Tab-separated table of C-alpha atoms in Angstrom:
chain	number	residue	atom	x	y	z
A	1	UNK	CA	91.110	35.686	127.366
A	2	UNK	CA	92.631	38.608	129.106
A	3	UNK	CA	96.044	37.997	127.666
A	4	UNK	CA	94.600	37.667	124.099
A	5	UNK	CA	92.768	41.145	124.487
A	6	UNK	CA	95.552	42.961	125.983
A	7	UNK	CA	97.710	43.377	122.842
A	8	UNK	CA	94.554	44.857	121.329
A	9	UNK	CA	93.832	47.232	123.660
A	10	UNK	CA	97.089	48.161	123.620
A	11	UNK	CA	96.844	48.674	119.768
A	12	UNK	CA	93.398	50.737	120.247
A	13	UNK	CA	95.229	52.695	123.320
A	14	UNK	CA	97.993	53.708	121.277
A	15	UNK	CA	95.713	54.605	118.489
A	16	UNK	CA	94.255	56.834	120.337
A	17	UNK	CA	96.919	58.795	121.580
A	18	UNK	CA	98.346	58.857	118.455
A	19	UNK	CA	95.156	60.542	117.027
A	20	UNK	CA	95.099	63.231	120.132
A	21	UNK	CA	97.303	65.773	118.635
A	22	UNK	CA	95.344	65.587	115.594
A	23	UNK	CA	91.806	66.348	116.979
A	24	UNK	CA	93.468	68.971	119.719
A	25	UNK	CA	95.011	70.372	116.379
A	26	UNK	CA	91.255	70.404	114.278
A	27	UNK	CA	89.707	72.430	117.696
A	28	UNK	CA	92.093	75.497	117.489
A	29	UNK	CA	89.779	78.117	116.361
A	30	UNK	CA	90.256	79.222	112.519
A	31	UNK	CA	90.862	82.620	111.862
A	32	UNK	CA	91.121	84.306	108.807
A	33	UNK	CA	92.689	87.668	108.737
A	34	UNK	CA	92.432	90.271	105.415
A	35	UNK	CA	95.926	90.718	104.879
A	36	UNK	CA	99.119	90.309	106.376
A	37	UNK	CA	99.992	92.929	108.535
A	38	UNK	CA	96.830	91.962	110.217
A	39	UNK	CA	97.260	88.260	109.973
A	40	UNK	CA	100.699	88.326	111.811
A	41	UNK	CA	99.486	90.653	114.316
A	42	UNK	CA	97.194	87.853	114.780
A	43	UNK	CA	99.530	84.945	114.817
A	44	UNK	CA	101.442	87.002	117.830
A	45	UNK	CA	98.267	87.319	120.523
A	46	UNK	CA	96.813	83.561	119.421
A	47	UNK	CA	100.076	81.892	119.466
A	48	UNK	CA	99.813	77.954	119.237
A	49	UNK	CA	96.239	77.987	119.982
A	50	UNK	CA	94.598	79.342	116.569
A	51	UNK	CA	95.216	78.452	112.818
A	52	UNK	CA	95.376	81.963	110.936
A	53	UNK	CA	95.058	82.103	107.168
A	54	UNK	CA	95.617	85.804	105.271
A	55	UNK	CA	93.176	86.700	102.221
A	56	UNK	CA	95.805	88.719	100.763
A	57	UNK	CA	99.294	87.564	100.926
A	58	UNK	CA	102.166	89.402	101.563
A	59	UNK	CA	103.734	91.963	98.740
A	60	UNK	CA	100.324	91.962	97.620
A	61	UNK	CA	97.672	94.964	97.514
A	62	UNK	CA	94.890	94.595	99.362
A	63	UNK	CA	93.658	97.607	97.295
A	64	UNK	CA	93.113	95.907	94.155
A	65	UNK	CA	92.605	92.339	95.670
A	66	UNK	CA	89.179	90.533	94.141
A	67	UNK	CA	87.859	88.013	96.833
A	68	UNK	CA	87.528	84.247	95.539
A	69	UNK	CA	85.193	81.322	95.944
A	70	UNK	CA	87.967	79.457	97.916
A	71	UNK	CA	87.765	82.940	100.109
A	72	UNK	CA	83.993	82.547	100.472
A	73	UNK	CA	84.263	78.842	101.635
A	74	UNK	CA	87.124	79.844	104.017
A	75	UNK	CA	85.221	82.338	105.626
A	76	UNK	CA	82.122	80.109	106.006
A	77	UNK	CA	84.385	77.497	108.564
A	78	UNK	CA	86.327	80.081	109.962
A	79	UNK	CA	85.919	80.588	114.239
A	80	UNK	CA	86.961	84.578	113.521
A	81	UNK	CA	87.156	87.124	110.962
A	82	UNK	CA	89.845	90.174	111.143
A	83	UNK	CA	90.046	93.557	109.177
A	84	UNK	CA	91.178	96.685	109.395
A	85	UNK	CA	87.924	98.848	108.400
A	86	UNK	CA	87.806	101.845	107.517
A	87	UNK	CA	86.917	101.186	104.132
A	88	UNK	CA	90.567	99.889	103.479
A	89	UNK	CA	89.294	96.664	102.363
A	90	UNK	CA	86.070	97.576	100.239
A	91	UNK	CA	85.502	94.389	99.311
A	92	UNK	CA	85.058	92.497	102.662
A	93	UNK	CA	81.609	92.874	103.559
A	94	UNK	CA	80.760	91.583	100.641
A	95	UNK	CA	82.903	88.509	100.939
A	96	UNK	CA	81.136	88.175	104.195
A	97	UNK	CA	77.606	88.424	103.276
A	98	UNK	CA	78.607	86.000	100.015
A	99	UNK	CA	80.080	83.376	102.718
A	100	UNK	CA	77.468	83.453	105.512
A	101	UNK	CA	79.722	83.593	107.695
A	102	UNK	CA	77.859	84.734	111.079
A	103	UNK	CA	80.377	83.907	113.945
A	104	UNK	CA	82.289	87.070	115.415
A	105	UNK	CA	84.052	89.861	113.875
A	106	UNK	CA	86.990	92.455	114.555
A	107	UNK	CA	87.599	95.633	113.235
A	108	UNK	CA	91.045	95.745	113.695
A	109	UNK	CA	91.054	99.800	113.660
A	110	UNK	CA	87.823	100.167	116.296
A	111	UNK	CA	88.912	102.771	118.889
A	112	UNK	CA	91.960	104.822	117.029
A	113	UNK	CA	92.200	108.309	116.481
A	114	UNK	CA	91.450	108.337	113.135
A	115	UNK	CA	92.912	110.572	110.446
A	116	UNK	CA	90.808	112.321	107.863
A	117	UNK	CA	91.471	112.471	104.422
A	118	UNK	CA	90.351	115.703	102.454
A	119	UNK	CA	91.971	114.691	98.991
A	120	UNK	CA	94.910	116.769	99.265
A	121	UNK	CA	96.498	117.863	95.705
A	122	UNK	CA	100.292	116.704	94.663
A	123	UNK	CA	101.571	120.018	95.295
A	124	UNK	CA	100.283	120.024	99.013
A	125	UNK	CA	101.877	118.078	101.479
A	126	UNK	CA	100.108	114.707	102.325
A	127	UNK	CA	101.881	115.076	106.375
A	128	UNK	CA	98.702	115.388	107.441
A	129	UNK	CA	100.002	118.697	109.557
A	130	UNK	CA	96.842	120.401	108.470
A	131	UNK	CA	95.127	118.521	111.292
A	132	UNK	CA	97.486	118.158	114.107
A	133	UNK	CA	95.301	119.053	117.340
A	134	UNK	CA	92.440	117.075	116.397
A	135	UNK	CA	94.497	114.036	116.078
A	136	UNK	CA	97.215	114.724	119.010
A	137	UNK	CA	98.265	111.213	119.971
A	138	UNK	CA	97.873	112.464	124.043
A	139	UNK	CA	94.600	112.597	123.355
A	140	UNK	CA	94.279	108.718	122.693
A	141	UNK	CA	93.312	107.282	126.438
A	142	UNK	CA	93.299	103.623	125.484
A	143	UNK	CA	90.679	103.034	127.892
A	144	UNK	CA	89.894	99.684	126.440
A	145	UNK	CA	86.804	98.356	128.249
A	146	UNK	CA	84.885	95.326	127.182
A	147	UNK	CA	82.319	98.027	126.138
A	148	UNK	CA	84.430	100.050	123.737
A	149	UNK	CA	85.465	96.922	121.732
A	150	UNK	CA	82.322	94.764	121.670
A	151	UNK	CA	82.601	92.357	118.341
A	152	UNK	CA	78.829	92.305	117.426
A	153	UNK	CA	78.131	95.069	115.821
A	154	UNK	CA	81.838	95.324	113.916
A	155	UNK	CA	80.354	94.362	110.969
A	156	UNK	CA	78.861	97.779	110.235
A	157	UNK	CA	81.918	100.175	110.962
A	158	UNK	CA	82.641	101.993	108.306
A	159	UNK	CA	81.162	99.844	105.755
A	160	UNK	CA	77.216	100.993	106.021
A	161	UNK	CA	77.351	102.589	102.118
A	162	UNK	CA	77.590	99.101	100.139
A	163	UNK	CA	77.083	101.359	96.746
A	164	UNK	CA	80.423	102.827	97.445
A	165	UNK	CA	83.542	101.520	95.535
A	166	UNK	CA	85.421	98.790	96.514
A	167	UNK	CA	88.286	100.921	96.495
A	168	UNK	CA	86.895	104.108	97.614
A	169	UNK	CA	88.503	104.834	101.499
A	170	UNK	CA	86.016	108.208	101.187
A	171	UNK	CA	87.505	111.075	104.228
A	172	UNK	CA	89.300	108.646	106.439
A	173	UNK	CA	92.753	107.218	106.138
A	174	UNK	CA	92.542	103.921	106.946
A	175	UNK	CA	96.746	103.000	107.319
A	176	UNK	CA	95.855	103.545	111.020
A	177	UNK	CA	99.029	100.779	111.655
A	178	UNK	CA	101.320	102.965	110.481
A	179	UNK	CA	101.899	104.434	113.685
A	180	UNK	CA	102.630	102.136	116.555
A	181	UNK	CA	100.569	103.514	119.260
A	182	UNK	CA	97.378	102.637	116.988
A	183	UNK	CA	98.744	99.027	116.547
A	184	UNK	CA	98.363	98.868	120.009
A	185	UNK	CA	94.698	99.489	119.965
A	186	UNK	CA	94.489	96.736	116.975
A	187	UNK	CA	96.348	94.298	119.558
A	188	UNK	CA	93.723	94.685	121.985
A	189	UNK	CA	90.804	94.427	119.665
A	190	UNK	CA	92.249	91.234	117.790
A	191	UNK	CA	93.106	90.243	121.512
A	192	UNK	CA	89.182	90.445	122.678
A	193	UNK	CA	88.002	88.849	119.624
A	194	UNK	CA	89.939	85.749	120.350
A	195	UNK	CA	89.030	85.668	124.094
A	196	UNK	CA	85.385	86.100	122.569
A	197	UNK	CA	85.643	83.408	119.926
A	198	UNK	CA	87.891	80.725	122.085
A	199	UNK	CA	86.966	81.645	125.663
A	200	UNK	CA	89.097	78.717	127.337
A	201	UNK	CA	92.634	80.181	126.368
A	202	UNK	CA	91.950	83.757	127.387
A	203	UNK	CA	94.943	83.614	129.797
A	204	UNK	CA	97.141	82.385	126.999
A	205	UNK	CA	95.547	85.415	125.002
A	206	UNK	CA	95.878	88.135	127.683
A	207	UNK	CA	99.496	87.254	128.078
A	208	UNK	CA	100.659	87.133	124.583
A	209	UNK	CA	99.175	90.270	123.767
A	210	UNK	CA	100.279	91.877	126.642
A	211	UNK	CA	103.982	90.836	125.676
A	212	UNK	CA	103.890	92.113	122.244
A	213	UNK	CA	102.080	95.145	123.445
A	214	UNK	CA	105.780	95.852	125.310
A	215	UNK	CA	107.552	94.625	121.758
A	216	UNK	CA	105.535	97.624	119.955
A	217	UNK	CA	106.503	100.342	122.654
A	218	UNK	CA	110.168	98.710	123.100
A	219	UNK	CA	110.034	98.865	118.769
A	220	UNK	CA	108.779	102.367	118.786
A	221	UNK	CA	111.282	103.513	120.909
A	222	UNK	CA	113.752	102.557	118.547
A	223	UNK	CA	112.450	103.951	115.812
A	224	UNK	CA	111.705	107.470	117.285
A	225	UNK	CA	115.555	107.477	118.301
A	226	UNK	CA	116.642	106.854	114.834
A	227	UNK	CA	113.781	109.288	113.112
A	228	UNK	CA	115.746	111.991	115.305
A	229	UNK	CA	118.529	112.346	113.545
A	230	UNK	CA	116.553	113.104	110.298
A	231	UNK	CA	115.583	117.185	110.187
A	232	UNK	CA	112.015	117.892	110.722
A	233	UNK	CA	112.170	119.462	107.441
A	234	UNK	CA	112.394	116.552	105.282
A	235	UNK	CA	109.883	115.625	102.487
A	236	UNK	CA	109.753	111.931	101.461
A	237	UNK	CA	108.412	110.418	98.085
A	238	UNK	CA	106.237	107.084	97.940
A	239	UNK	CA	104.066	105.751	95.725
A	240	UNK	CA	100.844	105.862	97.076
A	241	UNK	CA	99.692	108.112	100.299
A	242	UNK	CA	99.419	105.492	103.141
A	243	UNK	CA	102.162	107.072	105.454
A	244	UNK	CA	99.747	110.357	106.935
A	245	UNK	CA	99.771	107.709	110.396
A	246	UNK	CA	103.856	108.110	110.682
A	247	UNK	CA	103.719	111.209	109.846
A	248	UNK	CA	101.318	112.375	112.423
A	249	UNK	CA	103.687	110.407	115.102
A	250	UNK	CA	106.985	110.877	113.873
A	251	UNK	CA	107.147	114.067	112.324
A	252	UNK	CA	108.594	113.195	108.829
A	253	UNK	CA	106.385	114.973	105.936
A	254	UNK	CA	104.978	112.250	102.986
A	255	UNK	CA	104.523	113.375	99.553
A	256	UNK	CA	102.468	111.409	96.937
A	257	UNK	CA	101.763	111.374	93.378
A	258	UNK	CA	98.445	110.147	93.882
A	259	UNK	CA	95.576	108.941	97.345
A	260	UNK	CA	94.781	106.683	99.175
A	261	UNK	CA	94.679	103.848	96.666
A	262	UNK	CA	97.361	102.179	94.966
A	263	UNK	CA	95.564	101.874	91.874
A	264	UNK	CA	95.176	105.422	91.019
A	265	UNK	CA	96.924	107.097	88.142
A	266	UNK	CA	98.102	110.643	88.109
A	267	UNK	CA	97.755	113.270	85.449
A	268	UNK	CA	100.778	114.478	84.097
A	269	UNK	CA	99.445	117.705	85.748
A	270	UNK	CA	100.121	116.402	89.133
A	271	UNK	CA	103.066	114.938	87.658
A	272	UNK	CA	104.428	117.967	86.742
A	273	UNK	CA	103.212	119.491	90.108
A	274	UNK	CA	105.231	117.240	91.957
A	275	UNK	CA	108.464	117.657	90.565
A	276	UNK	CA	107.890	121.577	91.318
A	277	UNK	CA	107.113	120.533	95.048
A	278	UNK	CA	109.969	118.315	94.991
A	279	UNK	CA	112.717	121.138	93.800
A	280	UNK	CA	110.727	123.630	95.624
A	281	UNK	CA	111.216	121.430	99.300
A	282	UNK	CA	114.558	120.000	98.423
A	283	UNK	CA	113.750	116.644	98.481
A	284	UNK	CA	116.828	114.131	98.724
A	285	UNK	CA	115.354	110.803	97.613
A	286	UNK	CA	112.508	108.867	96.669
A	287	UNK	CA	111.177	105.343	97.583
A	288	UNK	CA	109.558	102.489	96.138
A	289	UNK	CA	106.445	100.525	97.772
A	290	UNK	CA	106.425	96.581	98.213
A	291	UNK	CA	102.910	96.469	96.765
A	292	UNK	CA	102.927	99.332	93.973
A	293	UNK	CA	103.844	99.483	90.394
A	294	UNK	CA	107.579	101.411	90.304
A	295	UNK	CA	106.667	102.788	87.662
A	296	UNK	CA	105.726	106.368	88.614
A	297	UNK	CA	108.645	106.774	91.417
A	298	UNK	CA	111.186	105.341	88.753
A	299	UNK	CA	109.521	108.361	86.570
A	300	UNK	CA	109.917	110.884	88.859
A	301	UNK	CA	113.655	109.454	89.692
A	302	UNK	CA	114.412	110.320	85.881
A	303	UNK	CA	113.118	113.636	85.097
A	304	UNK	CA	114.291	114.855	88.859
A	305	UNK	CA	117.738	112.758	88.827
A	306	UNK	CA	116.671	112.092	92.360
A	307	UNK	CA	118.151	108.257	93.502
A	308	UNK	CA	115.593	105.709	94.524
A	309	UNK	CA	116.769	105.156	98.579
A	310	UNK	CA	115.053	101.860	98.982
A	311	UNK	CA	111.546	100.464	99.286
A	312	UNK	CA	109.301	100.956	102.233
A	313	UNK	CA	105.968	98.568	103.120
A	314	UNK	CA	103.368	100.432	104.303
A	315	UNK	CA	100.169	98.150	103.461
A	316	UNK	CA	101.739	94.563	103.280
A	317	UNK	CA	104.463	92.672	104.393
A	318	UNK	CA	107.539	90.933	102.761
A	319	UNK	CA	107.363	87.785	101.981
A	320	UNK	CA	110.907	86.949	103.309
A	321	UNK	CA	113.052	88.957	105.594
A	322	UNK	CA	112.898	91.238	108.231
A	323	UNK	CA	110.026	93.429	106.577
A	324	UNK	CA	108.043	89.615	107.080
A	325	UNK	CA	106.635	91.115	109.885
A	326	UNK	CA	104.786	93.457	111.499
A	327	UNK	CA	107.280	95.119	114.199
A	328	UNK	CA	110.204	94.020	111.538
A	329	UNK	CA	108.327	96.117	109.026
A	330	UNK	CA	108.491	99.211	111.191
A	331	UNK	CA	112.163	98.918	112.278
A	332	UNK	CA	112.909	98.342	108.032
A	333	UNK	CA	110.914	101.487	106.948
A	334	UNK	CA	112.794	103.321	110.153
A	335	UNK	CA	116.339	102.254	108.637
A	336	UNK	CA	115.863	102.849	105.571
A	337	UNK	CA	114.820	106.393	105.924
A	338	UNK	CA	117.029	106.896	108.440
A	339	UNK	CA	119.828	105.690	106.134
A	340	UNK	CA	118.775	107.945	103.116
A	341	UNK	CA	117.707	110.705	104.611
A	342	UNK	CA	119.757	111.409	108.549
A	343	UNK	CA	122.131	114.016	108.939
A	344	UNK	CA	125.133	112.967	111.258
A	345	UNK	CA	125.251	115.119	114.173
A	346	UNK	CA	121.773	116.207	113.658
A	347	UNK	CA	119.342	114.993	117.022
A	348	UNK	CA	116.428	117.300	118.095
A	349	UNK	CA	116.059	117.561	122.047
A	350	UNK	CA	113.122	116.082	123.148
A	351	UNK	CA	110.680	114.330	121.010
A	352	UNK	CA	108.222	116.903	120.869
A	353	UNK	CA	109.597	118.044	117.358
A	354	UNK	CA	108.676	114.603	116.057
A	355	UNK	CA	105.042	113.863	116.732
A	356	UNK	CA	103.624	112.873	119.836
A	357	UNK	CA	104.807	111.843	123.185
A	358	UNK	CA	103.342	108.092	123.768
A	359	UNK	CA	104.204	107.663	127.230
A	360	UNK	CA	101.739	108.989	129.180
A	361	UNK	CA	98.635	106.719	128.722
A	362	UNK	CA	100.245	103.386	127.829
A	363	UNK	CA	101.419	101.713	130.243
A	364	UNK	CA	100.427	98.310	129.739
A	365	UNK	CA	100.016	96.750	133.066
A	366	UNK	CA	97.048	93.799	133.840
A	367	UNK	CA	94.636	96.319	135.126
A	368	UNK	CA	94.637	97.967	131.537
A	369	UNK	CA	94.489	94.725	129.731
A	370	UNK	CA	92.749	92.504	131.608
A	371	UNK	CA	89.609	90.840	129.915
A	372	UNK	CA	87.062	89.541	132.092
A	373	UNK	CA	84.337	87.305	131.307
C-alpha cells in the first residue's frame, strides 16, 4: 500500500510547490498609484514585494484624466492607494468614495514646503522668485517621525472642498516632484505607507527607500552641476506652469502661456503678452511638454522664430526611454536644457546662485529613516 501511495503523494507534493509561487505572488499587497511619476516612485521602495498599477499612464495628463469603472473596482481590492494631493488630481477622492475603498492612504506630497500659486499673468514670470524666503529649501528639516506622516487622516489633505473643480489646484502648486529634495519627502511617505499596509517586509521597505533616497541626492547632484553652466538669467518656455518646484531649487526662471492646468487656453491677449516678455527677456528657445497639446509652443515658435529645443516631462513619464522614469526624467529635462540653453565657459561659484543648498538636513542615515513599529 505504501508503494502504491507514494507516487501520489509525490504528484500532490509537487503540486503544491508548484502552486507556491503563485499564492506567495496573489499576497503581495496591491497598490495603485495616480500616475506614473508616483507609481514608479512606488515600484522603487516596494520592490518585488508589491504589485503597483498607475491610473494614468505615462505621456498622459493626469489633469484632464476621467476615472473609470475598471478604476473604481481596482481601487476596491487594492492593499494601498498613492497620490500626490494638493488638488493635482481633483478627481481622486471621488474615485475613492465611488470605490469604497477604506484600507490606507498616502499623500505623496504630506510634509513639503509647499509653493503657492497667486495666478501670475503671462507677462510676469512664473519662477516663483516672488516668494523665495518663505519657501527656502534650508528651511525643510525632514524630520520625518511616524507622527508627521500618519496615513489615516490623508484622505482629507487638500481635498476638504468637494464643490471645487476637478481641475482647479486653487493657491498651491502641486508639481512638488519637480524638485528633488521634495521627492525625497514623497519617498518616505510612500515608504511608511507600505510598512503600514504590509508590516512583515518593512526591512525590505526601509532599505530600498533608503537606497533610492541616495539615487535622488547622487541624481541631483548631477543635475545642479549641469544647471551651472546655464546663466541665472535665462527664461524658459513650456506649455503649461508645472516647473515653479525647479525653479525654486535650481534657479532657472519658467515662463507659461497659461496655469497650473494643462487644459487651459490662453487669450490671444496673453498671447500677445508673451511674445513681448519673450523679446523683452531674450529668450533663446522654447520647449514642448510630453503630456500637452504643441500647439501653443509651436505658435509661439512661429510668430517669435524661436526653435523648439526639445520636450521636457514635468507631470508624467515617457513611455519608453530614459524619461521612463522618475530619476531618468530629471537627468532628461537637466540635458536638455542644459543642451539648449548653457553657455560654454559659463559656471557660477558656489550653488547659492541656483536655488538652495540641500546638504545640510539630508543626510539619510538609519536614524533618519528608520520606521518603527
Amino acid at each position: 500500500m505504501l508503494r502504491s501511495l507514494r507516487p501520489s503523494a509525490l504528484v500532490i507534493g509537487a503540486s503544491a510547490m508548484l502552486a507556491l509561487p503563485a499564492a506567495f505572488a496573489a499576497e503581495r499587497p496591491q497598490v495603485i498609484a495616480s500616475f506614473s511619476i508616483l507609481a514608479d516612485m512606488v515600484e522603487n521602495v516596494g520592490g518585488e514585494h508589491v504589485d503597483v498599477m498607475s491610473l494614468v499612464d505615462p505621456d498622459s495628463d493626469t489633469h484632464v484624466y476621467s476615472p473609470s469603472p475598471g478604476d473604481a473596482r481596482a481601487l476596491a481590492d487594492a492593499d494601498l492607494v498613492v497620490f500626490n494631493g494638493l488638488r493635482f488630481e481633483g478627481w481622486m477622492e471621488r474615485l475613492i468614495d465611488s470605490s469604497d475603498y477604506a484600507g490606507p492612504r498616502v499623500v505623496a506630497s504630506e510634509g513639503v514646503d509647499e509653493l503657492g500659486y497667486p495666478g501670475h499673468a503671462p507677462d510676469q514670470a512664473h519662477g516663483h522668485d516672488d516668494t523665495p524666503d518663505e519657501h527656502g529649501h534650508d528651511d525643510h528639516g525632514h524630520d520625518h517621525d511616524d507622527d508627521d506622516h500618519g496615513h489615516d487622516e490623508h484622505g482629507d489633505e487638500g481635498h476638504d472642498d468637494h464643490a471645487q473643480d476637478d481641475h482647479d489646484h486653487g493657491d498651491r502648486d502641486p508639481h512638488a516632484w519637480q524638485d528633488l529634495a521634495m521627492a525625497q519627502v514623497y519617498v518616505v511617505n510612500i515608504r511608511d505607507g507600505l510598512i503600514e499596509a504590509d508590516p512583515a517586509n518593512e526591512i525590505a521597505y526601509n532599505e530600498n527607500a533608503e537606497r533610492y533616497l541616495n539615487e535622488i541626492e547622487a541624481t541631483e547632484e548631477e543635475i545642479r552641476e549641469l544647471l551651472t553652466e546655464i546663466p541665472d538669467s535665462t527664461s524658459v518656455i513650456t506649455g503649461h506652469d508645472s516647473f515653479g518646484y525647479f525653479s525654486n531649487a535650481y534657479g532657472l526662471r519658467f515662463l507659461s502661456p497659461v496655469g497650473l492646468s494643462s487644459e487651459a487656453e490662453p487669450s490671444a491677449a496673453d498671447m500677445a503678452r508673451l511674445i513681448d516678455v519673450i523679446r523683452e527677456q531674450n529668450v533663446q528657445a522654447l520647449f514642448h511638454e510630453n503630456m500637452t497639446s504643441p500647439a501653443i509652443i509651436n505658435q509661439l515658435a512661429e510668430e517669435t522664430g524661436l526653435p523648439i529645443a526639445g520636450t521636457l516631462y514635468a507631470d508624467a513619464l515617457a513611455a519608453e526611454g530614459e524619461a521612463s522614469t522618475y530619476l531618468g526624467m530629471m537627468r532628461h529635462n537637466a540635458k536638455t536644457l542644459h543642451d539648449a540653453l548653457a553657455e560654454p565657459g559659463h559656471d557660477d561659484d558656489g550653488d547659492d546662485d541656483h536655488g538652495h543648498d540641500h546638504d545640510d538636513g539630508h543626510g539619510h542615515d538609519e536614524d533618519n529613516h528608520g520606521h518603527s513599529h
